[in-house]
PDB file of C-alpha atoms in Angstrom:
ATOM      1  CA  UNK A   1      88.198 115.107  71.563  1.00 62.00           C
ATOM      2  CA  UNK A   2      86.315 118.393  71.393  1.00 78.00           C
ATOM      3  CA  UNK A   3      89.282 119.755  69.433  1.00 83.00           C
ATOM      4  CA  UNK A   4      88.331 117.558  66.454  1.00 83.00           C
ATOM      5  CA  UNK A   5      84.521 117.246  66.582  1.00 85.00           C
ATOM      6  CA  UNK A   6      84.170 116.008  63.015  1.00 88.00           C
ATOM      7  CA  UNK A   7      86.923 113.402  63.045  1.00 88.00           C
ATOM      8  CA  UNK A   8      86.583 109.632  63.174  1.00 86.00           C
ATOM      9  CA  UNK A   9      88.378 108.078  66.130  1.00 82.00           C
ATOM     10  CA  UNK A  10      89.438 104.689  67.426  1.00 83.00           C
ATOM     11  CA  UNK A  11      89.758 103.870  71.119  1.00 84.00           C
ATOM     12  CA  UNK A  12      92.721 101.558  71.765  1.00 88.00           C
ATOM     13  CA  UNK A  13      93.294 100.695  75.405  1.00 91.00           C
ATOM     14  CA  UNK A  14      96.816  99.628  76.307  1.00 94.00           C
ATOM     15  CA  UNK A  15      97.579  95.940  76.031  1.00 96.00           C
ATOM     16  CA  UNK A  16      98.999  94.399  79.192  1.00 96.00           C
ATOM     17  CA  UNK A  17     101.577  91.594  78.846  1.00 93.00           C
ATOM     18  CA  UNK A  18     101.340  91.222  82.635  1.00 95.00           C
ATOM     19  CA  UNK A  19      98.070  89.331  82.107  1.00 96.00           C
ATOM     20  CA  UNK A  20     100.174  86.341  80.997  1.00 95.00           C
ATOM     21  CA  UNK A  21     102.249  86.323  84.207  1.00 96.00           C
ATOM     22  CA  UNK A  22     101.226  83.422  86.525  1.00 96.00           C
ATOM     23  CA  UNK A  23     102.432  85.307  89.622  1.00 97.00           C
ATOM     24  CA  UNK A  24      99.527  87.746  89.372  1.00 96.00           C
ATOM     25  CA  UNK A  25      97.337  85.093  91.005  1.00 94.00           C
ATOM     26  CA  UNK A  26      99.765  84.119  93.790  1.00 97.00           C
ATOM     27  CA  UNK A  27      98.232  84.008  97.304  1.00 96.00           C
ATOM     28  CA  UNK A  28      98.428  87.311  99.162  1.00 95.00           C
ATOM     29  CA  UNK A  29     100.095  85.692 102.176  1.00 96.00           C
ATOM     30  CA  UNK A  30     102.773  84.127  99.962  1.00 97.00           C
ATOM     31  CA  UNK A  31     103.481  87.489  98.314  1.00 98.00           C
ATOM     32  CA  UNK A  32     103.897  89.142 101.701  1.00 97.00           C
ATOM     33  CA  UNK A  33     106.171  86.402 103.016  1.00 97.00           C
ATOM     34  CA  UNK A  34     108.330  86.680  99.913  1.00 96.00           C
ATOM     35  CA  UNK A  35     108.728  90.412 100.558  1.00 96.00           C
ATOM     36  CA  UNK A  36     109.358  89.915 104.257  1.00 96.00           C
ATOM     37  CA  UNK A  37     106.375  91.958 105.441  1.00 95.00           C
ATOM     38  CA  UNK A  38     103.662  91.035 107.996  1.00 94.00           C
ATOM     39  CA  UNK A  39     100.805  88.835 106.839  1.00 93.00           C
ATOM     40  CA  UNK A  40      98.354  89.982 109.522  1.00 91.00           C
ATOM     41  CA  UNK A  41      98.170  93.733 108.829  1.00 92.00           C
ATOM     42  CA  UNK A  42      96.673  95.806 106.014  1.00 94.00           C
ATOM     43  CA  UNK A  43      99.164  96.868 103.338  1.00 96.00           C
ATOM     44  CA  UNK A  44      99.138 100.053 101.235  1.00 97.00           C
ATOM     45  CA  UNK A  45     101.217 100.352  98.048  1.00 98.00           C
ATOM     46  CA  UNK A  46     102.728 103.495  96.510  1.00 98.00           C
ATOM     47  CA  UNK A  47     104.403 102.661  93.215  1.00 98.00           C
ATOM     48  CA  UNK A  48     105.934 104.514  90.258  1.00 96.00           C
ATOM     49  CA  UNK A  49     109.082 104.089  88.225  1.00 93.00           C
ATOM     50  CA  UNK A  50     110.203 107.404  89.775  1.00 94.00           C
ATOM     51  CA  UNK A  51     108.264 108.188  92.941  1.00 96.00           C
ATOM     52  CA  UNK A  52     109.651 111.727  93.278  1.00 94.00           C
ATOM     53  CA  UNK A  53     108.367 113.015  89.920  1.00 95.00           C
ATOM     54  CA  UNK A  54     106.129 115.939  90.998  1.00 94.00           C
ATOM     55  CA  UNK A  55     103.119 115.131  88.798  1.00 95.00           C
ATOM     56  CA  UNK A  56     102.822 111.718  90.475  1.00 95.00           C
ATOM     57  CA  UNK A  57     101.616 113.609  93.557  1.00 96.00           C
ATOM     58  CA  UNK A  58     103.264 111.280  96.062  1.00 96.00           C
ATOM     59  CA  UNK A  59     103.754 114.078  98.587  1.00 95.00           C
ATOM     60  CA  UNK A  60      99.966 114.120  99.056  1.00 97.00           C
ATOM     61  CA  UNK A  61      99.854 110.366  99.571  1.00 97.00           C
ATOM     62  CA  UNK A  62     102.631 110.603 102.164  1.00 96.00           C
ATOM     63  CA  UNK A  63     100.754 113.361 104.009  1.00 96.00           C
ATOM     64  CA  UNK A  64      97.578 111.258 103.863  1.00 97.00           C
ATOM     65  CA  UNK A  65      99.420 108.252 105.296  1.00 96.00           C
ATOM     66  CA  UNK A  66     100.624 110.434 108.179  1.00 95.00           C
ATOM     67  CA  UNK A  67      96.957 111.184 108.898  1.00 95.00           C
ATOM     68  CA  UNK A  68      96.052 107.502 108.669  1.00 94.00           C
ATOM     69  CA  UNK A  69      98.862 106.547 111.056  1.00 92.00           C
ATOM     70  CA  UNK A  70      97.720 109.165 113.572  1.00 91.00           C
ATOM     71  CA  UNK A  71      94.083 108.047 113.519  1.00 87.00           C
ATOM     72  CA  UNK A  72      94.244 104.261 113.152  1.00 84.00           C
ATOM     73  CA  UNK A  73      94.718 101.783 115.990  1.00 83.00           C
ATOM     74  CA  UNK A  74      96.778  99.454 113.799  1.00 84.00           C
ATOM     75  CA  UNK A  75      98.654 101.497 111.173  1.00 89.00           C
ATOM     76  CA  UNK A  76      99.104  99.760 107.818  1.00 94.00           C
ATOM     77  CA  UNK A  77     102.334  98.501 106.350  1.00 96.00           C
ATOM     78  CA  UNK A  78     103.436 100.775 103.492  1.00 97.00           C
ATOM     79  CA  UNK A  79     105.277  99.508 100.413  1.00 98.00           C
ATOM     80  CA  UNK A  80     107.236 102.156  98.510  1.00 98.00           C
ATOM     81  CA  UNK A  81     108.172 100.677  95.126  1.00 98.00           C
ATOM     82  CA  UNK A  82     110.345 102.627  92.707  1.00 96.00           C
ATOM     83  CA  UNK A  83     113.341 104.923  92.671  1.00 94.00           C
ATOM     84  CA  UNK A  84     113.522 107.488  95.520  1.00 94.00           C
ATOM     85  CA  UNK A  85     111.749 105.057  97.876  1.00 95.00           C
ATOM     86  CA  UNK A  86     114.389 105.257 100.625  1.00 93.00           C
ATOM     87  CA  UNK A  87     114.353 109.065 100.601  1.00 91.00           C
ATOM     88  CA  UNK A  88     110.559 109.190 100.792  1.00 93.00           C
ATOM     89  CA  UNK A  89     110.574 106.780 103.695  1.00 93.00           C
ATOM     90  CA  UNK A  90     112.098 109.501 105.899  1.00 92.00           C
ATOM     91  CA  UNK A  91     108.910 111.614 105.635  1.00 90.00           C
ATOM     92  CA  UNK A  92     106.696 108.914 107.174  1.00 93.00           C
ATOM     93  CA  UNK A  93     106.198 108.476 110.947  1.00 87.00           C
ATOM     94  CA  UNK A  94     108.256 105.902 112.818  1.00 84.00           C
ATOM     95  CA  UNK A  95     105.177 103.924 113.929  1.00 84.00           C
ATOM     96  CA  UNK A  96     104.370 103.171 110.284  1.00 91.00           C
ATOM     97  CA  UNK A  97     106.164 100.028 109.037  1.00 94.00           C
ATOM     98  CA  UNK A  98     107.639 100.864 105.622  1.00 96.00           C
ATOM     99  CA  UNK A  99     109.168  98.467 103.089  1.00 97.00           C
ATOM    100  CA  UNK A 100     111.213  99.944 100.214  1.00 96.00           C
ATOM    101  CA  UNK A 101     111.733  97.945  97.039  1.00 96.00           C
ATOM    102  CA  UNK A 102     112.100  98.084  93.256  1.00 95.00           C
ATOM    103  CA  UNK A 103     110.529  95.566  90.869  1.00 96.00           C
ATOM    104  CA  UNK A 104     112.788  94.565  87.973  1.00 94.00           C
ATOM    105  CA  UNK A 105     110.661  91.762  86.474  1.00 96.00           C
ATOM    106  CA  UNK A 106     106.972  91.101  85.870  1.00 96.00           C
ATOM    107  CA  UNK A 107     107.057  88.382  88.524  1.00 97.00           C
ATOM    108  CA  UNK A 108     108.457  90.826  91.097  1.00 97.00           C
ATOM    109  CA  UNK A 109     105.925  93.432  90.019  1.00 97.00           C
ATOM    110  CA  UNK A 110     103.015  91.031  90.518  1.00 98.00           C
ATOM    111  CA  UNK A 111     104.347  90.068  93.935  1.00 98.00           C
ATOM    112  CA  UNK A 112     104.305  93.716  95.037  1.00 98.00           C
ATOM    113  CA  UNK A 113     100.749  94.291  93.785  1.00 98.00           C
ATOM    114  CA  UNK A 114      99.488  91.023  95.265  1.00 97.00           C
ATOM    115  CA  UNK A 115     100.906  91.910  98.681  1.00 97.00           C
ATOM    116  CA  UNK A 116      98.841  95.107  98.910  1.00 96.00           C
ATOM    117  CA  UNK A 117      95.229  95.735  99.921  1.00 95.00           C
ATOM    118  CA  UNK A 118      95.148  98.874  97.764  1.00 96.00           C
ATOM    119  CA  UNK A 119      97.373 100.851  95.419  1.00 97.00           C
ATOM    120  CA  UNK A 120      97.369 104.609  96.004  1.00 98.00           C
ATOM    121  CA  UNK A 121      97.760 106.770  92.873  1.00 98.00           C
ATOM    122  CA  UNK A 122      97.579 110.461  93.857  1.00 97.00           C
ATOM    123  CA  UNK A 123      98.614 111.823  90.442  1.00 96.00           C
ATOM    124  CA  UNK A 124      98.139 115.506  89.632  1.00 95.00           C
ATOM    125  CA  UNK A 125      98.322 114.648  85.927  1.00 92.00           C
ATOM    126  CA  UNK A 126      98.457 111.338  84.109  1.00 91.00           C
ATOM    127  CA  UNK A 127      97.435 109.615  80.892  1.00 90.00           C
ATOM    128  CA  UNK A 128      96.135 106.028  81.023  1.00 92.00           C
ATOM    129  CA  UNK A 129      98.747 104.720  83.457  1.00 95.00           C
ATOM    130  CA  UNK A 130     100.010 101.177  83.285  1.00 96.00           C
ATOM    131  CA  UNK A 131     100.292 101.078  87.084  1.00 97.00           C
ATOM    132  CA  UNK A 132      96.512 101.361  87.383  1.00 97.00           C
ATOM    133  CA  UNK A 133      95.694  98.512  85.017  1.00 98.00           C
ATOM    134  CA  UNK A 134      98.571  96.378  86.351  1.00 98.00           C
ATOM    135  CA  UNK A 135      97.198  96.754  89.869  1.00 98.00           C
ATOM    136  CA  UNK A 136      93.693  95.768  88.786  1.00 97.00           C
ATOM    137  CA  UNK A 137      95.119  92.798  86.863  1.00 98.00           C
ATOM    138  CA  UNK A 138      96.587  91.583  90.162  1.00 97.00           C
ATOM    139  CA  UNK A 139      93.229  92.066  91.938  1.00 96.00           C
ATOM    140  CA  UNK A 140      94.440  95.052  93.949  1.00 96.00           C
ATOM    141  CA  UNK A 141      91.939  97.953  93.958  1.00 96.00           C
ATOM    142  CA  UNK A 142      92.888 101.590  93.479  1.00 97.00           C
ATOM    143  CA  UNK A 143      92.685 104.753  95.531  1.00 97.00           C
ATOM    144  CA  UNK A 144      93.112 107.225  92.698  1.00 97.00           C
ATOM    145  CA  UNK A 145      93.030 110.969  92.140  1.00 96.00           C
ATOM    146  CA  UNK A 146      90.313 112.313  89.870  1.00 95.00           C
ATOM    147  CA  UNK A 147      92.551 113.151  86.921  1.00 91.00           C
ATOM    148  CA  UNK A 148      92.349 112.120  83.280  1.00 82.00           C
ATOM    149  CA  UNK A 149      92.816 108.418  82.559  1.00 90.00           C
ATOM    150  CA  UNK A 150      92.892 107.424  86.228  1.00 94.00           C
ATOM    151  CA  UNK A 151      89.336 108.624  86.751  1.00 94.00           C
ATOM    152  CA  UNK A 152      88.282 106.897  83.532  1.00 93.00           C
ATOM    153  CA  UNK A 153      89.808 103.573  84.600  1.00 96.00           C
ATOM    154  CA  UNK A 154      88.264 103.580  88.083  1.00 96.00           C
ATOM    155  CA  UNK A 155      84.824 104.756  86.998  1.00 95.00           C
ATOM    156  CA  UNK A 156      84.564 102.313  84.089  1.00 95.00           C
ATOM    157  CA  UNK A 157      85.967  99.319  85.967  1.00 96.00           C
ATOM    158  CA  UNK A 158      84.499  99.841  89.428  1.00 95.00           C
ATOM    159  CA  UNK A 159      87.920  98.746  90.700  1.00 95.00           C
ATOM    160  CA  UNK A 160      88.437 101.266  93.486  1.00 94.00           C
ATOM    161  CA  UNK A 161      87.588 104.740  94.722  1.00 95.00           C
ATOM    162  CA  UNK A 162      88.259 108.257  93.462  1.00 96.00           C
ATOM    163  CA  UNK A 163      89.534 111.084  95.676  1.00 96.00           C
ATOM    164  CA  UNK A 164      89.993 114.751  94.829  1.00 95.00           C
ATOM    165  CA  UNK A 165      93.521 115.413  93.559  1.00 94.00           C
ATOM    166  CA  UNK A 166      95.863 117.163  96.026  1.00 95.00           C
ATOM    167  CA  UNK A 167      93.304 116.663  98.835  1.00 96.00           C
ATOM    168  CA  UNK A 168      95.141 114.803 101.598  1.00 97.00           C
ATOM    169  CA  UNK A 169      92.028 114.449 103.759  1.00 97.00           C
ATOM    170  CA  UNK A 170      90.079 112.824 100.911  1.00 97.00           C
ATOM    171  CA  UNK A 171      93.001 110.502 100.196  1.00 97.00           C
ATOM    172  CA  UNK A 172      93.314 109.561 103.870  1.00 96.00           C
ATOM    173  CA  UNK A 173      89.595 108.801 104.107  1.00 95.00           C
ATOM    174  CA  UNK A 174      89.764 106.569 101.027  1.00 95.00           C
ATOM    175  CA  UNK A 175      92.872 104.757 102.267  1.00 95.00           C
ATOM    176  CA  UNK A 176      91.267 104.143 105.668  1.00 93.00           C
ATOM    177  CA  UNK A 177      88.268 102.491 103.988  1.00 90.00           C
ATOM    178  CA  UNK A 178      90.634  99.760 102.755  1.00 90.00           C
ATOM    179  CA  UNK A 179      92.833  99.694 105.861  1.00 88.00           C
ATOM    180  CA  UNK A 180      89.905  99.313 108.265  1.00 86.00           C
ATOM    181  CA  UNK A 181      87.911  96.884 106.125  1.00 81.00           C
ATOM    182  CA  UNK A 182      90.285  95.051 103.745  1.00 75.00           C
ATOM    183  CA  UNK A 183      87.851  92.168 103.231  1.00 72.00           C
ATOM    184  CA  UNK A 184      85.150  94.590 102.071  1.00 69.00           C
ATOM    185  CA  UNK A 185      87.100  95.330  98.883  1.00 77.00           C
ATOM    186  CA  UNK A 186      86.245  91.950  97.314  1.00 83.00           C
ATOM    187  CA  UNK A 187      83.822  93.564  94.878  1.00 85.00           C
ATOM    188  CA  UNK A 188      86.404  96.178  93.828  1.00 88.00           C
ATOM    189  CA  UNK A 189      88.980  93.427  93.237  1.00 91.00           C
ATOM    190  CA  UNK A 190      86.636  91.299  91.150  1.00 94.00           C
ATOM    191  CA  UNK A 191      85.264  94.144  89.050  1.00 95.00           C
ATOM    192  CA  UNK A 192      88.708  95.594  88.358  1.00 95.00           C
ATOM    193  CA  UNK A 193      90.105  92.239  87.295  1.00 96.00           C
ATOM    194  CA  UNK A 194      87.168  91.500  84.999  1.00 96.00           C
ATOM    195  CA  UNK A 195      87.425  94.907  83.328  1.00 97.00           C
ATOM    196  CA  UNK A 196      91.163  94.629  82.643  1.00 97.00           C
ATOM    197  CA  UNK A 197      90.830  91.093  81.292  1.00 97.00           C
ATOM    198  CA  UNK A 198      88.021  92.247  78.976  1.00 96.00           C
ATOM    199  CA  UNK A 199      89.675  95.468  77.759  1.00 96.00           C
ATOM    200  CA  UNK A 200      93.470  95.213  78.046  1.00 97.00           C
ATOM    201  CA  UNK A 201      94.505  91.960  76.337  1.00 96.00           C
ATOM    202  CA  UNK A 202      97.821  92.481  74.597  1.00 96.00           C
ATOM    203  CA  UNK A 203      96.970  90.496  71.453  1.00 96.00           C
ATOM    204  CA  UNK A 204      93.752  92.484  71.012  1.00 95.00           C
ATOM    205  CA  UNK A 205      95.706  95.740  71.438  1.00 95.00           C
ATOM    206  CA  UNK A 206      98.189  94.740  68.716  1.00 96.00           C
ATOM    207  CA  UNK A 207      95.411  93.528  66.425  1.00 95.00           C
ATOM    208  CA  UNK A 208      93.432  96.770  66.812  1.00 93.00           C
ATOM    209  CA  UNK A 209      96.557  98.895  66.322  1.00 94.00           C
ATOM    210  CA  UNK A 210      97.260  97.134  63.001  1.00 95.00           C
ATOM    211  CA  UNK A 211      93.625  97.526  61.938  1.00 92.00           C
TER     212      UNK A 211
END
């Protein structure tokens, strides 16, 4: 930090217990069937413990999805995962299939990530969010706003794309790149997974914290 230019520092990335959950490798089709959503359409995930918290920026993602729905022949399925999901569903167009859920266990969480082609994180402010590294651990790339830890995660991992925060057009363009060409994200999925497995092991996090 520039606030403490002469200080020693240690970089400890969060440890992720989710890496030990077998469901994070479940087939995408199986995850979608378990959630009751189509297996033959692209799927976009919006997820937060509380979706309506203003700094999560979900209003911009919802506006971007309205643009995607209006300009895409086959609109994607949208998963809203977290509290306030049902209320947010009312702001999306009727031609956009929307599935509202809440994940209470790591297995359920992995199922939601595995079902999606991308996870959209439009945060206006954030730290080093668990959602981002959880998504990458489940091989689901990110469409993320260029703020703080989110930008760091995406740029270092190569596990997705960055869009300008609060820019609905930029978000829509990034989302459409995954919706129109879901198979093209193979590189993003592989790079993101490799980075999380190399940097976010829980035992290493505990060991480094003690040290």
